[in-house]
Amino acid sequence: MSAVNQLTEMTGADILVNCLVQEGVEIVFGYPGGSVLYIYDALFKQNSIRHILVRHEQAATHAADGYSRATGKPGVVLVTSGPGVTNTITGIATAYMDSIPMVIITGQVPTSLIGNDAFQEVDSVGISRPCVKHNFLVKDVSKLAETIKKAFYLAVSGRPGPVLVDIPKDVTAQKTWFEYPESIEMRSYKPVFNGHPGQIRKAAELLLLAKRPVIYTGGGVVLGNGSAELVELTRMLGYPITQTLMGLGSYPATDPQFIGMLGMHGTYEANMAMHECDVLLAVGARFDDRVTGDVKQFCPQAKIIHIDIDPSSISKNVKVDIPIVGTVDRVLRDLIKAIKESGKQTDADMLANWWQQIDTWRATNCLRYDRKSQLIKPQFAIEKLYEITKGDAYVTSDVGQHQMFVAQFYKFTKPRRWINSGGLGTMGFGMPAAMGVKLAFPQETVVCVTGESSIQMCIQELSTCKQFDLPLKILNLNNGYMGMVRQWQEMFYDKRYSHSYFEALPDFVKLAESYGHVGLRVEKPAELESVLKEAFALTDRLVFIDCKIDPAENVYPMMAAGKGHHEMMLSPYQEERELA
Amino acid sequence: MRRHILSILLENEPGALSRVAGLFSARGYNIESLTVAPTDDPSMSRMTVVTRGSDDIVEQITKQLNKLVDVIKLIDLSEGPYIERELLLLKVKVATTNQREEVKRLVDIFRGQVIDVGDATYTIEMTGSGDKIDAFVKAIEASLILEVVRSGVSGIGRGNKTLHL
Ligand SMILES: Cc1ncc(C[n+]2csc(CCOP(=O)(O)OP(=O)(O)O)c2C)c(N)n1
C-alpha cells in the first residue's frame, strides 16, 4: 500500500497504517491478538512498513525504545488489548523515565463493551497514565488520523516521551474519509525552543568569572542532538566536563577534558570536582538522586546554571541560580555566541590551578582493578571489548554491575552509542533494545552487555533474533549472582546474601545453540581476547558469549546512597596497593 | 506552608480530570479541594484547586500541572488579589423552638438562607470564602449537624485580571 493523502474512504485499520507510512515509520514492533486483528490484516496487505514479531510485548517496547535511542526517531509498538497492554507497561515506563519518544498503539475491546469487564479488557489509558507523556482513547474513526498525528507530534517535541493510543476494535473496522493533517496546532501544548537571551547573557558572564568550573551534562544533550555544540563550548572554555550515565557519548570520553561519569559510581575526580566547584553548568540533566547524592551537600559552593527543555526539571531537586529553558542545541549555540561577543576571557591562572587540583584527584586512579587476577575481572572484559570493537560499537546493557562497568570502561566518543535504562533501571532491557538498534543499523556492530540474571528476563527474544536474522553479540558477564544486589548486601547488610544467588542456571551456550545461534564460553583471562575475536569475526551470526567472571568483584568507587560527592568509597584493592 | 488557589483552564477531554488528580497523588502533593466545570466555551473546563505547600512545592506543582498536555493555562490566584467562594449546603436538626431560633439567628448573622424546612430539620444554603464557611460550621452546635455538603472553592482574580485564552 502506498501513502494516500487524497480523500478516500477506508477502514480505521487502513487509516492507521497509512498514518504510520506518512510519519515515515519503517518498523513496527508488535504482537497480535483479538483486538488488533483488523490492524494486522491491514499490515498484511502492505509492504512499506516492516513488522517485527517479538516473543513478549515487553520486548516490543524495549526494541522500539532501543531503535529510538539509536536513531532519534520515534519507536512504534503495536499490541493487543488486556495482557498485551499490561505486558508493555514496564517498557513504557522505561522509556518515560529516560524521555524516549515512542508511539504505542494498543487494541481495545469494541466501544460497546468498554467498561463491561469484557474479555481482555483493561483500562489502558488509566493503567498507562502515570508513565506516558500523554495518551488517547480513540472512540470515533473520524478522529483517528488527527490523533495519530498528535501522538507523533507529542512524542518527539518538547521533552520527548512515550504516547499511547488506544483504539477499540470496532473503530479499526469502521470506514471514513481519510486525510492526514499536514501539521498540528494544540492550544494547550506549546514547547519552547529558544532560551531567554538575558538569562543566556548572565550565564555567559558567570561562566567567564568561574575559578573552579564544572560542566555537567545528561541525557538531554543526547536526545536534543546538542553534542556538537557541547563539544564546541567545552573546548572553547577549556573547562572539565563530567556526564551522567545517560549523557555518555555526547562528549568524547577519550578527551583529556573529560573527567569521567559522576554520581554513585562516578569517578573520584568527577565527584570531587563537583563538590569543590564554584560554577556548575548543568545541561540536559535532571539532578537525579543517583547523581546528586545528598542534595544538602550538593555542590555546596557553586552557583548553578541549568539548561533544560523541561521547566519542571529546573529547581526540582536542587535550587539553581540561572535557569534557561529551551532546546539544548539552540541554547548552547546562543551561549557560545554570547561568550564570544562578551570579548572576555576565562581566568587562565585560576583554571590552571583547578586542572592541577583535578589531576591530583585523577592520580588516585579510582578505576584501578587487579589486572593480574586468575579470574576474569568484569572491568578487563569491558576493556577488551572496547579494544576489539575499536570503541565504535553500539552497546546496550541491562542493569547491575555490568552496566556500571560499561559506563566506566567503554569510552564512548559519539552520542546514541550507549543505550541503557538509566532512569527506571529495567533488567531485561538490553537484548531487545539491541534488536532495535541492529534493525536500525544492520551494518553496525551491536553488542549487548548483560548479566546472567538480567538476560533471563527477556531471554525468549533469542528466538526473535533468529527469525529476523539479527547477528547481535551478547556478552554475558556471568558472576552467578545478582551482582549489584550482592554488592549492597555485602556492604550494607553484613554479607547476608538473601536471595541474590541462583541455585540453577541454564547452560547458556547450549541455550543459545538451541535457539539456532552460536554460543561460546570463556573462563580464563588469557582466552578472553581470542574468544571475543572469534565472536566478532562471525559477523552474520548472533554469538552469545558466556563469560565467567570473578563473582566477588564490586563496582568502585562508590558514593553510598544519601552521601555527599566527597564521601566516596574507593576500591580496597587500590588501598592495598598504596600501602605496599 | 501557605494555602494556594490554582486556577486552571483545561481541555474538556475525557481523562483530563484524572490526569490532574493523578498528578497530585503520584507526587504526594495535597489537595484541599478541587472544583471543575465547563466554561462558556464547552471545549474548555475551568478548575480551581486549593493546595497547601511551601513555595518550592507549589512552584513544582504549577510546573507539573503546566506540563500536562491537557492544561491550557494556569495561574496561582493567591499571588495577587482574588475572590473565592464556596457553596455550603447544611442540614441541621432543629427539634425545639430554641434550636430553631438559635440556628436562624446564626444563619442571619452569616447571611445564609434556610432553603428547606422539614419536620425537625432546616437545610441551609450559604456561600462565602472557605474561612467563612469554616466559621459558620463551627458556630453551629456539633450535635445538631446532620449533613455537611461543601462544593469546594471556586476562585477568580480581582479587577482587570483574567484567566482566558
Ligand atoms: C526488573 C528488575 N528487577 C529487579 C531489579 C533490581 N536489581 C538491580 S541490579 C540487579 C541484579 C542484576 O544482576 P545481573 O543481571 O546478574 O547483573 P550484575 O549486577 O551481576 O552485573 C537487580 C536484581 C531491577 N533493576 N530490575
XYZ file of C-alpha atoms and ligand atoms in Angstrom, chain A residues 398-403 424-427 450-455 457 477 479 481-485, ligand 1:
50
model
C 20.943 -4.482 31.229
C 21.003 -3.323 34.815
C 23.529 -4.070 37.510
C 27.273 -4.100 37.966
C 27.927 -4.901 34.320
C 26.070 -1.725 33.332
C 13.949 3.055 35.639
C 16.843 0.597 35.737
C 14.969 -2.142 33.933
C 16.577 -5.582 33.856
C 24.418 -8.263 30.284
C 24.428 -10.378 33.430
C 23.121 -13.893 33.889
C 20.213 -12.516 35.939
C 19.128 -9.716 33.632
C 19.398 -11.715 30.423
C 14.211 -11.569 31.922
C 29.228 -11.230 32.401
C 29.131 -13.947 38.095
C 24.912 -13.570 41.381
C 22.643 -10.620 41.033
C 25.935 -8.830 41.356
C 24.682 -5.395 42.241
C 22.318 -6.788 44.849
C 13.162 -5.765 36.609
C 14.116 -5.533 37.718
N 14.022 -6.264 38.854
C 14.902 -6.064 39.863
C 15.871 -5.128 39.777
C 16.845 -4.898 40.916
N 18.218 -5.202 40.530
C 19.096 -4.251 40.161
S 20.575 -4.852 39.696
C 20.078 -6.437 39.981
C 20.997 -7.578 39.750
C 21.354 -7.747 38.331
O 22.111 -8.927 38.208
P 22.829 -9.303 36.856
O 21.931 -9.091 35.729
O 23.386 -10.663 37.000
O 23.971 -8.224 36.751
P 25.266 -7.978 37.665
O 24.899 -6.971 38.696
O 25.657 -9.293 38.271
O 26.266 -7.472 36.711
C 18.756 -6.459 40.451
C 18.039 -7.668 40.846
C 15.915 -4.371 38.581
N 16.816 -3.399 38.389
N 15.048 -4.606 37.578
